[in-house]
Amino acid sequence: MPKTFYITTAIDYTNSPPHIGHAYEKVLADVIARYHRLKGEKVFYLTGVDQHGQKVQQSAAKAGVPPAEFVKGVTQKFVDLRKRLDVKYDDWAETIDPRHKKVVQGMLQRLFDAKQIYKDKQSGYYSVRQEQFLTDKERQANGEFGPEWGQVEFREEENYYFKLEQHKQWLLDLIYKRAKSEKPFVIPNFRETELRNAVERLSGDLCISRPKSRLNWGIELPFDRDYVNYVWFDALSNYISFAGYDPNLSTFNSQPSTFLEKWPAFQIIGKDILVPAHGIYWPIMLHAIGFPDDAMPQLLVHGWWNLGGAKMSKTAGNVIDPFALSDKYGAEAVRYYLMSDIATGKDADFSEERLVERYNADLANSLGNLLNRALPMTQKYRSGMLRSRDPVSVRLFHIMVSDRQISDSDFGSLDPASRQITLGIADLLLTINAVVKSYPAIMDAFEANEILKGITAICTKANVRIEATAPWHLAKDKSKGDELDELLYALGECLRILAILISPVLPKAAHGIFDQLNWKMELSGKEQRFRLEDAKWGGLPDEHIVGKPVPLFPRIEL
């Protein structure tokens, strides 16, 4: 059956409104999803919200409203954020959805019947923030629990436990085996080392219930109605529940074809939830319900956006509001900054000044400047018509990529000045060709920031070519008509290819460029308008008429 590229993000906890970190993760996933659609692949992008748990119940009580009403308001903010930043998803996960509840309770019952879940009494120190019991391994050298655990209190209660530790060696073997394959379990590789070390330290089982006497906002255990499910066990299951998994089917291969065509998932998560949730709990949960090793998901672990070197947090009061940012600069500017100023997997320092600087330099002064010069000149000097009739520059380009030396005969009857013009255009074609050829490998490595550097390099070279060729002078010399046509066509084709390459990051801008080129107008506004296979020279036909020039990236003036 045809495979679907199934991409998910960590679902957002509805204890508080979204911040810039949420925006980054969702835009990153959207860019990767759009890239796969650009290649012609079928994509299923799932995102959503985690609505259960003790912290939500406490926040709702503090607000004086029922938990269901509280999460409804916060959920809407996450929905609005995705719309604001033009994030296109295929399904929306909410953990209060009946579809999800059915899968979670089905998984719990299967594990209980298989004696993978047992009841026991535990006493110890409990982190209210992380909603888990702590061990001495979590203590600092001074014997205290670190600030990352928030409020810690001593508790004694009876709960249900999932046999986590007995799967420890299996998980270590999986990580090691996948590291040697083309599809490692964790990306980037330094996160894999971090995970392996955490698994080595794993001891004890996972408490997967909370008594209703202190928490009733959760999914009820199917085998004991006095308890609700632990929020992480509940939340992690969304990746299969909204993909069509049926817990009542005994084997993985007997799952519905709609599920099998998607799974395994490509999951994008923040580094703070790799250990233990996604890197330990999640694969062991899947293994315990019968998922084979080759059906384990792949985790892309991204870093944090910091502020002044410190992690953003609501408590510290240094959270960046993505709504305010997009109101001020626009969604495209925010998307561009988030993708261009951080290397996937690493941390970065957020800077509003840097956002403006990158936008003005790369978009307003480079890509925008190229668009604002090329099309008006085409309108002014050629009434909007692009002509492509056996251009010498294309012949020279093919000679260059074949490594053959260019000879005088390759220029035909061109004079020295015209030779320089055609050589310059051929050099521009070389740069475009290099970026297009490297594009799949770089995007498959999730390095959108590197692709944006290549796009800027094309724009820079094209703008330099305009200055060096001086089409305003060529237009005054009737003998240079062919050279003027060749340059204007090259600039039009350059813009067409740039729109394709930039479409995963800046979809609205890409449509704006195509609209101004008067290209594929029947698909205006639709994602199918862009195909990676079209990023090759010569797409615009001879005597193509471009549209009306409109400034696309006005400079941001502070």
XYZ file of C-alpha atoms in Angstrom:
558
model
C 0.000 0.000 0.000
C 1.274 3.559 -0.630
C 2.967 5.035 2.425
C 1.942 8.341 3.915
C 4.500 10.581 5.572
C 3.003 10.838 9.056
C 4.376 13.766 11.026
C 3.333 14.761 14.532
C 4.307 17.367 17.084
C 4.134 16.976 20.827
C 0.614 17.948 21.803
C 0.553 21.140 23.864
C -0.443 21.098 27.491
C -3.473 23.325 28.070
C -2.345 24.515 31.478
C -1.309 27.887 30.034
C -1.454 29.789 26.711
C 1.080 29.242 23.895
C 4.486 30.943 23.731
C 7.146 31.312 21.031
C 8.475 27.785 21.688
C 5.105 26.330 20.725
C 5.096 28.479 17.598
C 8.561 27.272 16.578
C 7.747 23.579 16.916
C 4.531 23.887 14.923
C 6.129 25.949 12.152
C 9.058 23.515 11.960
C 6.649 20.599 11.520
C 4.643 22.587 8.972
C 7.787 23.340 6.928
C 8.795 19.656 6.925
C 5.247 18.595 5.991
C 5.083 21.134 3.153
C 8.470 19.961 1.876
C 7.195 16.378 1.637
C 4.082 17.564 -0.191
C 6.381 19.587 -2.473
C 8.054 16.279 -3.380
C 4.654 14.862 -4.302
C 4.213 12.685 -1.209
C 0.995 12.122 0.677
C 1.276 13.718 4.130
C -0.687 13.377 7.359
C 0.209 16.086 9.881
C -1.252 15.662 13.359
C -1.045 18.269 16.084
C -3.230 19.170 19.038
C -3.555 19.588 22.784
C -3.213 17.556 25.979
C -6.104 18.541 28.249
C -6.007 16.261 31.306
C -3.928 16.164 34.465
C -3.503 17.587 37.918
C -2.053 20.928 36.843
C -5.043 21.603 34.595
C -7.428 20.702 37.404
C -5.591 23.048 39.785
C -5.502 25.910 37.268
C -9.200 25.491 36.565
C -9.969 25.572 40.304
C -7.908 28.724 40.696
C -9.836 30.313 37.801
C -13.115 29.245 39.383
C -14.341 27.265 36.349
C -14.777 23.543 35.576
C -11.729 21.895 33.908
C -13.662 21.305 30.667
C -14.422 25.009 30.393
C -10.874 25.990 31.309
C -9.241 23.782 28.662
C -11.727 24.928 26.031
C -10.494 28.502 26.357
C -6.789 27.594 26.289
C -7.319 25.112 23.434
C -8.822 27.845 21.296
C -5.629 29.884 21.701
C -3.565 27.005 20.337
C -5.990 26.637 17.419
C -5.746 30.366 16.747
C -1.934 30.259 16.859
C -1.744 27.652 14.116
C -4.121 29.648 11.931
C -2.187 32.845 12.594
C 1.110 31.275 11.506
C -0.396 29.512 8.476
C 0.267 26.025 9.867
C -1.632 23.463 7.781
C -2.498 20.277 9.661
C -4.624 17.293 8.656
C -6.114 16.329 12.009
C -6.421 17.906 15.429
C -5.870 15.874 18.594
C -7.714 16.649 21.819
C -7.332 14.152 24.644
C -10.960 14.628 25.719
C -12.048 13.296 22.299
C -14.047 10.017 22.553
C -11.821 8.480 19.850
C -8.817 8.969 22.080
C -10.517 7.758 25.257
C -11.491 4.501 23.525
C -7.901 3.797 22.450
C -6.367 4.695 25.820
C -8.786 2.480 27.756
C -8.313 -0.327 25.233
C -4.512 -0.152 25.644
C -4.806 -0.109 29.434
C -7.084 -3.141 29.441
C -4.747 -5.084 27.129
C -1.747 -4.308 29.338
C -3.693 -5.199 32.478
C -4.861 -8.510 30.989
C -1.258 -9.267 29.969
C -0.179 -8.638 33.588
C 1.924 -5.667 32.485
C 0.011 -3.505 34.990
C -0.215 -4.266 38.726
C -1.401 -2.511 41.885
C 0.966 -1.484 44.665
C 1.372 1.015 47.492
C 4.077 3.666 47.249
C 5.336 6.318 49.582
C 7.826 8.991 48.637
C 8.401 12.477 47.341
C 6.069 13.645 44.589
C 6.645 16.434 42.040
C 3.407 18.337 41.552
C 4.780 20.049 38.420
C 5.894 16.830 36.692
C 3.075 14.770 38.233
C 5.381 11.905 39.220
C 7.075 10.310 42.218
C 10.789 11.054 42.541
C 13.672 8.836 43.588
C 17.007 9.590 45.200
C 18.517 9.743 41.705
C 16.636 12.997 41.152
C 18.247 14.637 44.191
C 21.052 17.162 43.830
C 24.415 16.777 45.568
C 23.055 18.693 48.582
C 20.214 16.207 48.960
C 17.542 18.612 47.738
C 15.357 18.260 44.636
C 16.188 20.819 41.930
C 13.913 23.675 40.860
C 12.945 21.813 37.677
C 10.651 19.608 39.832
C 8.699 22.570 41.234
C 6.717 21.895 44.403
C 7.747 18.555 45.955
C 5.710 16.897 48.709
C 5.718 13.582 50.559
C 2.870 11.223 49.639
C 1.747 7.708 50.376
C -0.941 6.092 48.267
C -1.955 2.975 46.399
C -1.759 3.075 42.610
C -1.375 0.993 39.468
C 2.065 0.477 37.923
C 3.239 -0.376 34.418
C 6.181 -2.814 34.241
C 8.656 -0.427 32.694
C 11.978 -1.761 33.963
C 11.602 -5.240 32.483
C 11.807 -3.673 28.993
C 15.044 -1.790 29.734
C 17.417 -4.077 27.821
C 15.048 -4.231 24.852
C 15.063 -0.423 24.627
C 18.857 -0.222 24.871
C 19.172 -2.800 22.099
C 16.664 -0.877 19.952
C 18.524 2.412 20.340
C 21.832 0.740 19.480
C 20.396 -1.114 16.470
C 18.617 1.937 15.086
C 21.735 4.093 15.523
C 23.493 1.904 12.963
C 20.614 2.120 10.475
C 19.508 4.817 8.052
C 16.657 5.659 10.410
C 18.009 6.315 13.920
C 15.502 6.383 16.756
C 16.592 9.868 17.844
C 17.859 12.858 15.839
C 20.338 14.568 16.316
C 22.815 11.916 17.437
C 23.982 13.738 20.578
C 20.425 13.396 21.921
C 20.700 9.670 21.350
C 23.672 9.538 23.715
C 21.661 11.470 26.299
C 18.777 9.011 25.976
C 20.965 5.935 26.167
C 22.522 7.202 29.385
C 19.060 7.824 30.839
C 17.904 4.299 29.949
C 21.027 2.857 31.595
C 19.942 4.562 34.835
C 16.348 3.332 34.566
C 15.086 1.551 37.679
C 11.592 0.872 38.908
C 8.229 0.872 37.181
C 5.899 3.665 36.042
C 2.942 4.750 38.135
C 0.124 5.084 35.574
C -2.834 6.023 37.778
C -4.017 8.717 40.135
C -6.786 8.102 42.711
C -9.968 10.029 42.017
C -9.885 11.194 45.617
C -7.301 13.784 44.549
C -7.635 13.882 40.756
C -10.798 13.286 38.785
C -9.879 15.178 35.593
C -8.588 12.318 33.465
C -9.465 9.114 31.640
C -10.915 6.469 33.952
C -9.098 3.141 34.242
C -11.312 0.503 32.595
C -10.499 -2.070 35.310
C -10.860 0.243 38.342
C -13.184 3.231 38.247
C -11.706 4.707 41.399
C -8.654 5.787 39.414
C -7.833 7.915 36.373
C -4.931 7.472 33.975
C -1.595 9.269 34.477
C -1.475 12.252 32.125
C 1.675 11.204 30.238
C 0.369 7.712 29.474
C -2.822 9.359 28.233
C -1.105 12.100 26.201
C 1.464 9.892 24.451
C -1.230 7.575 23.136
C -2.648 10.349 20.943
C -0.062 9.612 18.262
C -1.795 6.323 17.468
C -5.362 7.070 18.578
C -5.845 9.843 15.986
C -4.066 7.834 13.294
C -6.706 5.096 13.418
C -5.202 2.496 15.789
C -7.651 -0.151 17.042
C -6.670 -1.569 20.466
C -9.114 -4.446 20.098
C -7.083 -6.062 17.296
C -4.556 -8.506 18.706
C -1.605 -7.995 16.344
C 0.089 -5.015 14.767
C -0.310 -6.343 11.219
C -4.065 -6.794 11.725
C -4.499 -3.030 12.212
C -6.641 -1.128 9.668
C -4.877 -0.195 6.428
C -5.586 3.474 7.175
C -3.342 3.144 10.221
C -0.650 0.944 8.676
C -0.172 3.286 5.709
C 0.775 6.090 8.136
C 2.731 4.346 10.853
C 5.525 4.653 11.982
C 5.321 8.346 12.757
C 7.966 11.032 12.490
C 7.604 12.903 15.782
C 8.922 16.387 16.567
C 9.448 17.110 20.253
C 11.321 19.521 22.511
C 14.449 18.359 24.297
C 12.758 18.657 27.699
C 10.303 15.833 26.951
C 12.709 13.348 25.381
C 13.584 11.845 28.782
C 11.690 10.079 30.120
C 8.369 10.545 28.288
C 9.046 10.129 24.566
C 12.376 8.334 24.732
C 11.499 5.765 27.436
C 7.801 5.572 28.274
C 6.532 5.798 24.700
C 8.599 3.104 22.908
C 8.140 0.713 25.838
C 4.363 1.291 25.769
C 4.302 0.461 22.062
C 6.536 -2.580 22.535
C 4.312 -3.868 25.336
C 1.166 -3.765 23.163
C 2.857 -5.654 20.341
C 4.457 -3.084 18.033
C 7.480 -4.650 16.277
C 10.894 -2.979 16.390
C 10.627 -1.655 12.853
C 7.348 0.078 13.794
C 8.936 2.296 16.410
C 8.629 6.025 15.578
C 11.505 8.391 14.869
C 12.050 11.372 17.151
C 13.404 14.724 15.966
C 14.405 16.592 19.117
C 14.651 20.359 18.816
C 16.274 22.829 21.184
C 14.855 25.795 23.074
C 14.465 29.433 22.244
C 16.154 31.220 25.136
C 16.123 34.877 26.102
C 19.419 36.381 27.158
C 20.809 32.864 27.558
C 18.028 31.833 29.970
C 15.155 29.461 29.252
C 11.854 31.220 28.686
C 9.315 30.456 31.392
C 6.020 31.815 32.620
C 7.416 31.888 36.165
C 10.417 33.999 35.142
C 8.155 36.360 33.189
C 10.325 36.239 30.051
C 7.904 34.484 27.692
C 7.580 35.859 24.140
C 3.978 36.100 22.929
C 3.783 34.815 19.315
C 0.444 36.585 18.754
C 1.920 39.978 19.619
C 4.931 39.232 17.433
C 2.857 38.285 14.383
C 0.572 41.290 14.935
C 3.604 43.545 14.846
C 5.613 42.007 11.984
C 3.323 39.574 10.173
C 3.241 35.776 10.090
C 5.745 35.462 7.225
C 8.370 37.488 9.073
C 7.927 35.323 12.185
C 8.068 32.076 10.194
C 11.197 33.211 8.380
C 12.989 34.203 11.568
C 12.088 31.004 13.410
C 13.421 28.871 10.547
C 16.489 30.936 9.663
C 18.002 31.825 13.016
C 18.204 28.420 14.706
C 19.860 25.134 13.759
C 17.379 22.311 14.326
C 18.344 20.400 17.451
C 20.250 23.253 19.068
C 19.268 26.156 21.305
C 19.115 29.755 20.109
C 18.692 33.138 21.726
C 15.544 34.961 20.682
C 16.048 38.563 19.582
C 13.369 40.835 18.193
C 16.093 43.053 16.735
C 17.527 40.013 14.975
C 14.078 39.194 13.537
C 13.900 42.648 11.979
C 17.500 42.430 10.794
C 17.002 39.058 9.088
C 13.738 40.125 7.487
C 15.161 43.369 6.106
C 18.429 41.844 4.900
C 17.177 38.549 3.428
C 13.638 39.380 2.343
C 13.207 43.131 1.858
C 16.705 43.933 0.547
C 17.430 40.650 -1.235
C 14.440 38.629 -2.466
C 12.029 41.563 -2.358
C 14.517 43.827 -4.090
C 15.025 41.273 -6.860
C 11.274 40.979 -7.414
C 10.780 44.746 -7.282
C 13.446 45.275 -9.957
C 12.997 42.335 -12.327
C 9.271 42.593 -13.018
C 9.032 46.399 -13.350
C 11.925 46.287 -15.842
C 10.135 43.551 -17.786
C 7.019 45.731 -17.902
C 8.966 48.858 -18.786
C 11.300 47.490 -21.452
C 9.299 44.573 -22.893
C 5.659 45.346 -22.027
C 5.694 42.434 -19.580
C 6.821 39.807 -22.111
C 9.623 37.325 -21.416
C 11.466 35.943 -24.442
C 13.471 32.723 -24.458
C 14.969 31.792 -27.808
C 18.035 29.541 -27.585
C 19.844 31.749 -25.022
C 23.636 31.567 -25.184
C 23.880 31.619 -21.380
C 22.039 28.290 -21.123
C 24.439 26.689 -23.613
C 27.380 28.034 -21.620
C 25.843 26.719 -18.385
C 25.583 23.185 -19.805
C 29.215 23.383 -20.892
C 30.241 24.520 -17.390
C 28.472 21.652 -15.610
C 30.033 19.166 -18.062
C 33.484 20.484 -17.062
C 34.390 21.183 -20.697
C 36.367 24.324 -21.310
C 34.423 27.143 -22.975
C 35.884 28.128 -26.344
C 35.451 31.227 -28.506
C 33.175 29.325 -30.879
C 30.676 28.734 -28.041
C 29.913 32.459 -28.006
C 29.038 32.637 -31.699
C 29.258 36.214 -33.004
C 28.890 37.946 -29.610
C 31.157 40.890 -28.935
C 33.266 41.007 -25.716
C 30.637 43.004 -23.766
C 27.873 40.566 -24.691
C 30.110 37.644 -23.813
C 30.475 39.006 -20.287
C 26.694 39.366 -19.979
C 26.003 35.771 -21.036
C 28.815 34.399 -18.859
C 27.348 36.276 -15.886
C 23.885 34.792 -16.509
C 25.422 31.305 -16.893
C 27.139 31.789 -13.527
C 23.759 32.667 -11.979
C 22.370 29.451 -13.436
C 25.248 27.529 -11.831
C 24.327 28.915 -8.393
C 20.647 28.091 -8.858
C 21.531 24.586 -10.052
C 23.765 23.962 -7.026
C 21.057 25.031 -4.559
C 18.354 22.980 -6.319
C 20.574 19.878 -6.365
C 21.401 20.189 -2.658
C 17.833 21.031 -1.653
C 16.487 17.482 -0.988
C 19.501 16.366 1.045
C 19.479 19.517 3.174
C 15.734 19.429 3.774
C 15.860 15.693 4.524
C 18.411 16.628 7.206
C 15.876 19.173 8.592
C 18.225 22.108 8.001
C 15.823 24.739 6.716
C 18.221 27.436 7.920
C 20.863 26.167 5.475
C 18.417 26.161 2.559
C 17.467 29.757 3.348
C 21.158 30.677 3.117
C 21.254 29.119 -0.359
C 18.130 31.022 -1.402
C 19.684 34.273 -0.195
C 22.847 33.451 -2.171
C 20.765 33.107 -5.365
C 19.041 36.440 -4.702
C 22.349 38.161 -4.018
C 23.906 36.871 -7.232
C 20.823 37.853 -9.263
C 20.868 41.387 -7.828
C 24.590 41.652 -8.570
C 23.877 40.496 -12.109
C 21.353 43.318 -12.571
C 23.914 45.888 -11.455
C 26.706 44.432 -13.575
C 24.558 44.088 -16.711
C 22.750 47.442 -16.342
C 19.580 46.586 -18.312
C 18.649 50.284 -18.343
C 21.639 50.792 -20.641
C 20.909 47.706 -22.752
C 17.386 49.003 -23.351
C 18.853 52.100 -25.063
C 20.989 50.023 -27.461
C 18.945 48.198 -30.106
C 21.892 45.927 -30.887
C 21.702 44.540 -27.339
C 18.080 43.438 -27.538
C 18.897 39.729 -27.325
C 21.077 40.251 -24.254
C 18.305 42.277 -22.553
C 15.762 39.551 -23.323
C 18.151 36.905 -22.013
C 18.668 38.740 -18.714
C 14.976 39.486 -18.135
C 14.033 35.869 -18.851
C 16.772 34.652 -16.511
C 15.455 36.890 -13.722
C 11.890 35.662 -14.283
C 12.967 32.020 -14.182
C 15.097 32.726 -11.131
C 12.047 34.111 -9.314
C 9.889 31.157 -10.379
C 12.387 28.649 -8.985
C 12.930 30.705 -5.829
C 9.182 30.658 -5.161
C 9.182 26.839 -5.333
C 12.182 26.505 -3.024
C 10.883 28.959 -0.453
C 7.275 27.727 -0.441
C 7.600 25.407 2.612
C 8.856 28.295 4.762
C 6.966 31.229 3.213
C 3.860 29.813 1.503
C 2.052 33.153 1.152
C 5.121 34.875 -0.265
C 5.625 32.007 -2.726
C 2.047 32.457 -3.948
C 2.669 36.195 -4.184
C 5.679 35.638 -6.460
C 3.766 33.209 -8.694
C 0.845 35.639 -8.867
C 3.142 38.433 -10.011
C 4.745 36.114 -12.546
C 1.204 35.302 -13.736
C 2.104 31.637 -13.374
C -0.208 28.692 -12.613
C -3.033 31.095 -11.815
C -5.603 28.296 -11.913
C -3.981 26.965 -8.709
C -3.636 30.321 -6.994
C -3.687 29.860 -3.217
C -3.439 26.057 -3.447
C -0.421 24.097 -2.217
C -0.444 21.887 -5.348
C 0.799 24.954 -7.223
C 4.352 24.150 -6.118
C 6.218 20.993 -7.110
C 9.902 20.350 -6.537
C 10.196 18.642 -9.918
C 9.342 22.008 -11.527
C 12.467 23.638 -10.055
C 14.415 23.252 -13.285
C 15.377 25.826 -15.863
C 13.075 26.725 -18.718
C 9.643 26.439 -17.103
C 8.344 29.792 -18.318
C 7.481 29.584 -22.028
C 8.720 31.945 -24.689
C 6.642 35.143 -24.853
C 5.125 34.567 -21.421
C 3.439 37.704 -20.062
C 4.155 38.472 -16.403
C 1.660 40.102 -14.068
C 1.565 43.424 -12.292
C 4.517 44.107 -9.959
C 3.553 44.628 -6.297
C 6.066 45.167 -3.440
C 6.036 41.908 -1.479
C 8.417 42.537 1.416
C 8.186 46.161 2.582
C 11.032 47.059 4.898
C 10.350 47.047 8.622
C 11.202 50.439 10.040
C 11.612 50.558 13.808
